[in-house]
mmCIF file of C-alpha atoms and ligand atoms in Angstrom:
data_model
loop_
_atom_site.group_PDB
_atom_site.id
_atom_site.type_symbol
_atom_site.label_atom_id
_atom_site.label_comp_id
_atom_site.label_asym_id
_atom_site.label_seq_id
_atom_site.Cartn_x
_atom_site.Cartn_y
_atom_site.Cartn_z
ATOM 1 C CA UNK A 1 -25.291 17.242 80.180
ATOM 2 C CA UNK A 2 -24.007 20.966 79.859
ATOM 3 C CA UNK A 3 -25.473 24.280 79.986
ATOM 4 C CA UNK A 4 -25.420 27.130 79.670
ATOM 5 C CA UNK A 5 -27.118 30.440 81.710
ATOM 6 C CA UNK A 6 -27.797 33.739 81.217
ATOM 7 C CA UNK A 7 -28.689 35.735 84.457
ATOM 8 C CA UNK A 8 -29.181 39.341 85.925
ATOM 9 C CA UNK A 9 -28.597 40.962 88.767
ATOM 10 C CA UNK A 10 -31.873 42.259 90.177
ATOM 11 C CA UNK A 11 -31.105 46.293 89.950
ATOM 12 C CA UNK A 12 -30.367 45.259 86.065
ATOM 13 C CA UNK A 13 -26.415 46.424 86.455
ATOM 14 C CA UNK A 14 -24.849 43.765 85.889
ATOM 15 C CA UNK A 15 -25.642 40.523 83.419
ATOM 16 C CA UNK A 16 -23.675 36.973 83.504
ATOM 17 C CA UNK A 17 -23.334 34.289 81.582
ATOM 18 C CA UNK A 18 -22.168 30.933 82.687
ATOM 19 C CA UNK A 19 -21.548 27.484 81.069
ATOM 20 C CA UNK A 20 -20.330 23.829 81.965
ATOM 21 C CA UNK A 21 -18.585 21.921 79.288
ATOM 22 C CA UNK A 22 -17.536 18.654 81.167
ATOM 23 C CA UNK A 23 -18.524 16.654 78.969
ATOM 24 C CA UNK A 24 -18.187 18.393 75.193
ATOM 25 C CA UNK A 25 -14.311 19.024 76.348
ATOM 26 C CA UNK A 26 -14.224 15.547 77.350
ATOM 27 C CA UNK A 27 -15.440 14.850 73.603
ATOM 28 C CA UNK A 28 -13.511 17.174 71.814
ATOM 29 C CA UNK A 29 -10.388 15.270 74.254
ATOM 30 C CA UNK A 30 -11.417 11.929 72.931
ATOM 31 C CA UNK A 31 -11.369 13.173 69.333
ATOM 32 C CA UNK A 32 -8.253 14.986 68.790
ATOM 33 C CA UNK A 33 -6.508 12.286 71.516
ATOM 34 C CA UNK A 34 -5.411 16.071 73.173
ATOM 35 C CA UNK A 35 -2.862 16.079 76.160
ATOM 36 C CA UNK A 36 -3.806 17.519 79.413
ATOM 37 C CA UNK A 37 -2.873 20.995 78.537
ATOM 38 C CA UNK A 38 -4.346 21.447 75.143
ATOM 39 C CA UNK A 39 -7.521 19.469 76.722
ATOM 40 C CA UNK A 40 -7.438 22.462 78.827
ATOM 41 C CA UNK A 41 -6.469 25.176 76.323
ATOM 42 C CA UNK A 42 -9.055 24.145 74.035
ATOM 43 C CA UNK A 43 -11.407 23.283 76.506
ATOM 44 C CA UNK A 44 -11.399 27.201 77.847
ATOM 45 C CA UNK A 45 -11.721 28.221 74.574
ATOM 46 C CA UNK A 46 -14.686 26.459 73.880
ATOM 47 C CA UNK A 47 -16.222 27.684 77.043
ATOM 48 C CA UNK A 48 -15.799 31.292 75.913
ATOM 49 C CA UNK A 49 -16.630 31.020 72.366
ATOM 50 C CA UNK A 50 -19.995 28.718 73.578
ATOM 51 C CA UNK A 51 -21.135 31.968 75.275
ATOM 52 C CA UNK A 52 -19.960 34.363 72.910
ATOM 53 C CA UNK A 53 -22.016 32.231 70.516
ATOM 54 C CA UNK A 54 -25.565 31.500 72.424
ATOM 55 C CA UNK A 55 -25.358 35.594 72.873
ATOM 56 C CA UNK A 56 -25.407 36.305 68.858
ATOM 57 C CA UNK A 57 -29.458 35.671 69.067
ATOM 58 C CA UNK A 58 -29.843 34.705 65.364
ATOM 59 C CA UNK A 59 -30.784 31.796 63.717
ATOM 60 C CA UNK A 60 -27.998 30.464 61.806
ATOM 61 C CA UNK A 61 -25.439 32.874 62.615
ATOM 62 C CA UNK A 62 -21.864 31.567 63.817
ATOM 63 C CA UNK A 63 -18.589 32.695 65.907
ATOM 64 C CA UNK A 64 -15.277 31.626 64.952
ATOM 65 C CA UNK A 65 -12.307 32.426 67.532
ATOM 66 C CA UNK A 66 -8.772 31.474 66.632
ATOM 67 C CA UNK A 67 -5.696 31.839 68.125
ATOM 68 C CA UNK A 68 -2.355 31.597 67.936
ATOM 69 C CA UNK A 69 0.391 32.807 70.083
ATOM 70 C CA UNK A 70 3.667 30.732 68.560
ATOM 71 C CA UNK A 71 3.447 28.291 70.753
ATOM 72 C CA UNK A 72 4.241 24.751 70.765
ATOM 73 C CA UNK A 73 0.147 23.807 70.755
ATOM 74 C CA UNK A 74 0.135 26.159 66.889
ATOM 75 C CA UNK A 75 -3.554 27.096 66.100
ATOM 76 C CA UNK A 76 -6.812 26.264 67.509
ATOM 77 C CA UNK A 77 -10.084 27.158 66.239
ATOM 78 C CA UNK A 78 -12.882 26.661 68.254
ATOM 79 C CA UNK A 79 -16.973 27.824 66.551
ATOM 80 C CA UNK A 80 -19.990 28.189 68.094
ATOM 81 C CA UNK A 81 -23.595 27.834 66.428
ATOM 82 C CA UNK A 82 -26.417 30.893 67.769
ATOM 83 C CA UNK A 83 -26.888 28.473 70.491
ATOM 84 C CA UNK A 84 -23.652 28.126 71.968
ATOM 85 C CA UNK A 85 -22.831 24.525 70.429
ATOM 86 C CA UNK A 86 -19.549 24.199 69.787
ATOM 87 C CA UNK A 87 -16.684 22.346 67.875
ATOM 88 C CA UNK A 88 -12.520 22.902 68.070
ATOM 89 C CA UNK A 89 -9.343 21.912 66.608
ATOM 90 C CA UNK A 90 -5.580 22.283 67.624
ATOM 91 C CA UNK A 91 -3.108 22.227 65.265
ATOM 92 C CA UNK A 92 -1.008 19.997 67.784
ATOM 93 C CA UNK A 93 -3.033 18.393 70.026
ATOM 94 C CA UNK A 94 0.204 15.917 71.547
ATOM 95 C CA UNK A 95 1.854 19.078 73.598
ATOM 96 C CA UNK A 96 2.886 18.169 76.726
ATOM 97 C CA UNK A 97 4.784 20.496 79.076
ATOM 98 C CA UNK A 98 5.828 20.739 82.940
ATOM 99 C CA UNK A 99 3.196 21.986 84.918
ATOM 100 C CA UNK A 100 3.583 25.460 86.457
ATOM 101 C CA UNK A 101 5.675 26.191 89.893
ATOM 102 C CA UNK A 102 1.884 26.335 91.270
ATOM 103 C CA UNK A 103 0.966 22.652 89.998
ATOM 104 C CA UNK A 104 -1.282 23.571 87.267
ATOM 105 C CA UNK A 105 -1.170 23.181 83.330
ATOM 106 C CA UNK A 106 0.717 25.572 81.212
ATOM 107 C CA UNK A 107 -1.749 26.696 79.000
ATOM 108 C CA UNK A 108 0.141 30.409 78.733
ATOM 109 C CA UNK A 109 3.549 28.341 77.810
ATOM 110 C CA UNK A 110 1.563 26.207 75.154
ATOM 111 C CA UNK A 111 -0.629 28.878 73.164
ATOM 112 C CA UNK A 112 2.042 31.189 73.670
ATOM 113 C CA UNK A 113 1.790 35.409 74.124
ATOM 114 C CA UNK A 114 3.428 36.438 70.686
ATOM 115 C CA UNK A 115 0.200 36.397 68.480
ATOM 116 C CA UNK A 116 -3.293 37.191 68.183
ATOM 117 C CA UNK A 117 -6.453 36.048 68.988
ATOM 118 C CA UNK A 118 -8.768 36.985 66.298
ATOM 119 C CA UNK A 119 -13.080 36.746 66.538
ATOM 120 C CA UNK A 120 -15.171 36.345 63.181
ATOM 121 C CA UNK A 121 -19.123 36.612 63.690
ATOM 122 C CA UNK A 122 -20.693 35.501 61.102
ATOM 123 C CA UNK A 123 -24.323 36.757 60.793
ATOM 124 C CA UNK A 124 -25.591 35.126 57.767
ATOM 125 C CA UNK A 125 -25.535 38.234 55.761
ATOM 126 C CA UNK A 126 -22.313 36.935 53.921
ATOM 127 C CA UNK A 127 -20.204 40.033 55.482
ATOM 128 C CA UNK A 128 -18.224 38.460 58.541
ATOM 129 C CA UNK A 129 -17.431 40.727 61.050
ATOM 130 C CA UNK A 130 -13.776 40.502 62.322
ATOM 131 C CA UNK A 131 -12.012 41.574 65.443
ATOM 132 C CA UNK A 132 -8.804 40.453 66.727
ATOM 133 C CA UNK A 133 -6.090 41.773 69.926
ATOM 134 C CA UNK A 134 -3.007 40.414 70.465
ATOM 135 C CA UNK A 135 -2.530 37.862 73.334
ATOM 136 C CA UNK A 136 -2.012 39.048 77.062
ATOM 137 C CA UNK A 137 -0.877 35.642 78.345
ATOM 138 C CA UNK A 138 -2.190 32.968 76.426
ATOM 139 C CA UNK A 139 -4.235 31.858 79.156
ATOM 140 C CA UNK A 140 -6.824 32.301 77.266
ATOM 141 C CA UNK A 141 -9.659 33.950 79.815
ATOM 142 C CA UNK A 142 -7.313 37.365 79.898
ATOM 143 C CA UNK A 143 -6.938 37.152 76.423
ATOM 144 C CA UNK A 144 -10.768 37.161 76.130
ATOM 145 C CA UNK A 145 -11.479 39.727 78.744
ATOM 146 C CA UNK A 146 -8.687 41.817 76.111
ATOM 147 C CA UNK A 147 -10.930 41.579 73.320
ATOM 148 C CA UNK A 148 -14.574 41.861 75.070
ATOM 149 C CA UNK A 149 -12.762 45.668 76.696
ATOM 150 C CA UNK A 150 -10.858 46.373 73.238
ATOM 151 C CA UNK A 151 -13.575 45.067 70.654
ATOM 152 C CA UNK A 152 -16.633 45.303 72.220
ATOM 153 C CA UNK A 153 -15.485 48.061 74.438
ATOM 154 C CA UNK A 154 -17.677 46.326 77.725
ATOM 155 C CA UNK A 155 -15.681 46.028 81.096
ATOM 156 C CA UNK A 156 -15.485 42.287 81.344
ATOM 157 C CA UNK A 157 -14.370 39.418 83.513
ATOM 158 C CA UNK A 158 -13.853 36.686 82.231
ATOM 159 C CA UNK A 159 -13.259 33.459 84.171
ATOM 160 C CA UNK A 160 -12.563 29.755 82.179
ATOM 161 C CA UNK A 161 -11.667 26.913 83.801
ATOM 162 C CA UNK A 162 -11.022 23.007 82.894
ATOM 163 C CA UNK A 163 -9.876 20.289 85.436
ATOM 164 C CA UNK A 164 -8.152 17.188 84.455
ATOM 165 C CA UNK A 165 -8.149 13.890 86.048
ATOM 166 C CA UNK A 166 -4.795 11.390 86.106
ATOM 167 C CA UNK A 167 -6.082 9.756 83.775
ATOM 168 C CA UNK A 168 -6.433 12.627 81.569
ATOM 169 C CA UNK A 169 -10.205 13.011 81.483
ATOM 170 C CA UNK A 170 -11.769 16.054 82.060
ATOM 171 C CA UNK A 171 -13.173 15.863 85.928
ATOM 172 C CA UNK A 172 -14.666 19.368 85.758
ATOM 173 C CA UNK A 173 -15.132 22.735 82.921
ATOM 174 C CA UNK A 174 -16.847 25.785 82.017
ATOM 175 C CA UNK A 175 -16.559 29.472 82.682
ATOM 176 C CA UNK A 176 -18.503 32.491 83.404
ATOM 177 C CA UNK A 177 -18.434 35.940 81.409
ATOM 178 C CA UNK A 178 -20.019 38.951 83.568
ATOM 179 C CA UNK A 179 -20.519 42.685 81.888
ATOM 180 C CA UNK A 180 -21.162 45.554 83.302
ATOM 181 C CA UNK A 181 -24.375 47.175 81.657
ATOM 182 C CA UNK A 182 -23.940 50.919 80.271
ATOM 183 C CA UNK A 183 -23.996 53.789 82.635
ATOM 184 C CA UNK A 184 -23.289 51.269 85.785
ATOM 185 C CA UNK A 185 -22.192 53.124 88.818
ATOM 186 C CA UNK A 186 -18.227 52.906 89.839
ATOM 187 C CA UNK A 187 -19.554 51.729 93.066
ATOM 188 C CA UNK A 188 -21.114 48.885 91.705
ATOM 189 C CA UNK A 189 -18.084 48.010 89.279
ATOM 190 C CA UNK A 190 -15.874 47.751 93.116
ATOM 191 C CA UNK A 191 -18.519 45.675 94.358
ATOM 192 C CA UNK A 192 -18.883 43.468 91.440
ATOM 193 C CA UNK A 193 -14.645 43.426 91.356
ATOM 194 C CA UNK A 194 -14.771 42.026 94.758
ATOM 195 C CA UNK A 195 -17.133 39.102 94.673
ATOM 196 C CA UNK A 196 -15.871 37.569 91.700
ATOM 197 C CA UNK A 197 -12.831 37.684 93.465
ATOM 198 C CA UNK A 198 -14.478 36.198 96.372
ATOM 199 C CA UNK A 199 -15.324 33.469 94.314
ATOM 200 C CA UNK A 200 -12.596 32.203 93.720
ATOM 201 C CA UNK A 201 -11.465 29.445 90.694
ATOM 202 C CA UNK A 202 -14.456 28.561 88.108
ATOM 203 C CA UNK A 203 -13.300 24.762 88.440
ATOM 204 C CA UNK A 204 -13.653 24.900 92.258
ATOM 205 C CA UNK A 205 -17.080 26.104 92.308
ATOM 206 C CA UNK A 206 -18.297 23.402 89.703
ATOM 207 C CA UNK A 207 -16.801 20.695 91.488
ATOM 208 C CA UNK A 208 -18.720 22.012 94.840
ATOM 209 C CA UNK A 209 -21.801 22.877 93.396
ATOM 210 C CA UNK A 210 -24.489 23.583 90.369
ATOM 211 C CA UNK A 211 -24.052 26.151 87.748
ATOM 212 C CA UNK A 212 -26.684 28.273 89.740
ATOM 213 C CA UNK A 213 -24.739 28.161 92.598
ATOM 214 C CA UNK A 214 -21.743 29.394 90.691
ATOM 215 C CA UNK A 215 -23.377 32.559 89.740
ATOM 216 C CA UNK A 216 -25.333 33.427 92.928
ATOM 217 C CA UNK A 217 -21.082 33.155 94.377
ATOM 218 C CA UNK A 218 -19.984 35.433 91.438
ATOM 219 C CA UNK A 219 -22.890 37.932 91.943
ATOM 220 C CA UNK A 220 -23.056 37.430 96.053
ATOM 221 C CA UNK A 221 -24.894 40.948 96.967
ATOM 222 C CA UNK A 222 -26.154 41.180 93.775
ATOM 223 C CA UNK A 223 -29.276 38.968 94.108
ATOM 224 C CA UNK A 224 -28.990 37.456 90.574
ATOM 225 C CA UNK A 225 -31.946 36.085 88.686
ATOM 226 C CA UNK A 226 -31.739 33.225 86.109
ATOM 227 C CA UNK A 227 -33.574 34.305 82.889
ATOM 228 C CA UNK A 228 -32.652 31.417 79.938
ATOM 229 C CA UNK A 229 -31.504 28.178 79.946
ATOM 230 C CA UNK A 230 -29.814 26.477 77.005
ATOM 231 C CA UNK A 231 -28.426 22.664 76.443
ATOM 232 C CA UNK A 232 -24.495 22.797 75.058
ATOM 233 C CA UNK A 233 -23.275 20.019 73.041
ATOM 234 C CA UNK A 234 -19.931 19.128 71.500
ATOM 235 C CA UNK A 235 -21.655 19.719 67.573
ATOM 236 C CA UNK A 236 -20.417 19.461 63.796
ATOM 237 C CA UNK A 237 -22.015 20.850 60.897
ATOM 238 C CA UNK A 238 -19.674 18.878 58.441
ATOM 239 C CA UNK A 239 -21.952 17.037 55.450
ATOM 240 C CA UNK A 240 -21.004 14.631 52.440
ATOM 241 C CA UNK A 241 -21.774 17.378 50.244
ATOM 242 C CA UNK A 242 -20.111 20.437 52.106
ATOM 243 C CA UNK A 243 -16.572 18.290 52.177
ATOM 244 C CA UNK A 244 -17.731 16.954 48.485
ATOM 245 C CA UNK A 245 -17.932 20.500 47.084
ATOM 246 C CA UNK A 246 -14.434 21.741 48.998
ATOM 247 C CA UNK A 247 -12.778 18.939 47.023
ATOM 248 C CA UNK A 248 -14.655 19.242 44.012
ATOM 249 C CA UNK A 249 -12.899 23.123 44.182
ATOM 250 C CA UNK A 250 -9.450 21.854 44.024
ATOM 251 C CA UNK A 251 -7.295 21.731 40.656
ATOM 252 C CA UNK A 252 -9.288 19.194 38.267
ATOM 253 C CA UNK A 253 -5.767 17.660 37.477
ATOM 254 C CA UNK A 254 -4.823 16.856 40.845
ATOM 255 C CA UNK A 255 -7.622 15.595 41.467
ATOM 256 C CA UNK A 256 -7.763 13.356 38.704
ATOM 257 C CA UNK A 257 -4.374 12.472 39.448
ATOM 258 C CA UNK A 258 -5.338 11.451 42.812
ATOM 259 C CA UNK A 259 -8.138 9.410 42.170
ATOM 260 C CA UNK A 260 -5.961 7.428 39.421
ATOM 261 C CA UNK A 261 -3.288 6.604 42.124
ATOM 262 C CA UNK A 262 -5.740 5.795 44.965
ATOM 263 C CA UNK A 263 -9.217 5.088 43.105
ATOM 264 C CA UNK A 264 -10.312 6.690 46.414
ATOM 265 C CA UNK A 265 -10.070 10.069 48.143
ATOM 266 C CA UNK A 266 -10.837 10.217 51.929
ATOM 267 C CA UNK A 267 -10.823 13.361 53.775
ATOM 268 C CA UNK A 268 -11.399 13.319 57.859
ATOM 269 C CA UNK A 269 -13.008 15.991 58.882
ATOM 270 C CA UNK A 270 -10.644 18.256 61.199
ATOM 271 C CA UNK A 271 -13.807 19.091 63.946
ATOM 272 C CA UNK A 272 -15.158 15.626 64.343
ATOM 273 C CA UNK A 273 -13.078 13.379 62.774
ATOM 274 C CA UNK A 274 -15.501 11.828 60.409
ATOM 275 C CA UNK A 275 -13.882 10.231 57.522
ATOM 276 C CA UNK A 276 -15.716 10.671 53.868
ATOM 277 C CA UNK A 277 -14.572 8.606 50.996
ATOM 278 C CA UNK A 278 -14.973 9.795 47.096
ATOM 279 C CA UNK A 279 -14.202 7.499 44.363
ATOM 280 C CA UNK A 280 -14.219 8.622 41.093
ATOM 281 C CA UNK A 281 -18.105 8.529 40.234
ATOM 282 C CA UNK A 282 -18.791 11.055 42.858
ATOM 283 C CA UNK A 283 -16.864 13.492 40.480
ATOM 284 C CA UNK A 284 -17.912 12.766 37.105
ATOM 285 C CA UNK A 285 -19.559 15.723 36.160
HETATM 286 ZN ZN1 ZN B 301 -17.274 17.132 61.219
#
C-alpha cells in the first residue's frame, strides 16, 4: 500500500515530505494503457501533486497541476484530495520514445520544455487560487522545484522518481519534497544541499529500503523525526450525477439530437475510466 510522510529535522530547520506510489501509478498505468514514459511522466506528477495535496490541511479542499510543454505526451492533469489521494490523465498516453544516451525514459523529450506548468488550489471557498511557471525541462521534479521557489517562494528540492519493469509495470515510485523553514541558516541550506545529494536517485532508495529509510538518507545529520502518517490511493470523485449534470449543461438540441440517433449517451470518465450510460428518461425534465 502507499504512503505518504511528513517529517522534521530535530533543530526544526528543515521539514520533508515523502511518498511511495507503486502501486496508484501502477493503477493509473493499467487505466490509461500508458507507455513506459508517460507511466513515468504521470507517475512523477502524481507523486508531487499527492504531497502538494496532503499539505493543503482542509477538509475538502483540492490541487490541480497541469502541464503541458508541446510535447508529443500533450496535457496531463493530475489532482489531489486534502489527503494526498490522487487521480491523472494524459492527453496521449501511447508515446513511446528512445530512451536517453544514459538508458533512462525521456520524460523531458515527451512533456516537452516550451509550456507551462500551472497549480490551481482549490480551498472550497469557490475562489481557486492559481499559479503557474514555465517548464525548466519537462522532467517534471525541476519543473516543480521552479514553482515551489517562484510561487511559493520556499527553497525546495524536489526529487520524483518511477521505475519500470520490461514488462512495463511499475517496479518502484514516489518522491520526496524537502523545504527549508524561514530564517534557516546558509550553513544548514550547504548541509542539507549535500545529503540529498548523497542520497542519490529516489527510485534507488525505495527499491533498497522503507520510506523511513529514505528520509533518514535525505536528512543524514539531520536526525529527522517522523510526525504523520497518511495512506495514498489511486482515487476518483466522479458520480452518476456529477457526469449527469455536465451533460445535462450541454446545448438541449444536441443533446436531443444525440439521444434520437443513439437512444443512449455514454460518457467514460477521463480519471478512472468508468463508463455512465443516459438514455433519454434520465433527461426528461
Ligand atoms: Zn472517475
Amino acid at each position: 500500500m502507499d504512503r505518504l510522510l511528513r517529517g522534521i529535522s530535530a533543530d526544526g530547520s528543515v521539514k520533508i515530505t515523502a511518498v511511495t506510489t507503486k502501486d496508484l501509478t501502477e493503477k493509473a498505468r493499467r487505466i490509461h494503457s500508458t507507455l513506459p514514459v508517460i507511466t513515468a511522466a504521470l507517475g512523477r506528477t502524481m507523486a508531487a501533486v499527492s504531497m502538494m495535496g496532503n499539505a493543503l490541511k482542509k477538509e475538502g479542499a483540492s490541487i490541480t497541476a497541469r502541464l503541458n510543454g508541446g510535447g508529443p505526451a500533450g496535457t496531463i492533469l493530475v489532482t489531489s484530495d486534502d489527503k494526498g489521494n490522487v487521480r491523472g490523465y494524459v492527453q496521449n498516453p501511447q508515446v513511446d520514445l528512445p530512451l536517453k544516451a544514459n538508458g533512462k525514459l525521456d520524460v523531458g523529450g515527451a512533456v516537452g520544455t516550451d509550456g507551462m506548468l500551472t497549480v490551481m488550489r482549490d480551498l472550497g471557498t469557490g475562489e481557486p487560487y492559481n499559479g503557474s511557471v514555465e517548464l525548466v525541462s519537462g522532467e517534471i521534479a525541476e519543473d516543480f522545484t521552479r514553482y515551489f521557489f517562484e510561487s511559493d517562494q520556499v527553497p525546495t528540492a524536489c526529487a520524483l522518481g518511477v521505475l519500470v519493469d520490461r514488462d512495463q509495470s511499475v517496479i518502484a515510485a514516489g518522491g520526496y519534497i524537502v523545504q527549508l523553514m524561514p530564517g534557516a541558516e546558509d550553513e544548514t541550506a550547504e548541509r542539507l544541499e549535500r545529503s540529498v545529494q548523497r542520497a542519490g536517485a529516489v527510485t534507488n532508495m525505495l527499491m533498497n529500503g522503507s520510506l523511513e529509510d529514505l528520509i533518514y538518507k535525505v536528512l543524514d545529520g539531520f536526525d529527522p523525526k517522523i510526525l504523520e502518517e497518511d495512506p495514498v490511493t489511486y482515487k476518483c470523485y466522479c458520480s452518476r450525477a456529477k457526469i449527469r449534470n455536465a451533460i445535462a449543461g450541454i446545448d438541449k438540441n444536441e443533446l436531443r439530437i444525440m439521444l434520437e440517433e443513439d437512444k443512449s449517451i455514454e460518457v467514460k470518465c477521463q480519471y478512472c475510466g468508468e463508463i455512465y450510460t443516459f438514455t433519454e428518461k434520465d433527461f426528461e425534465e
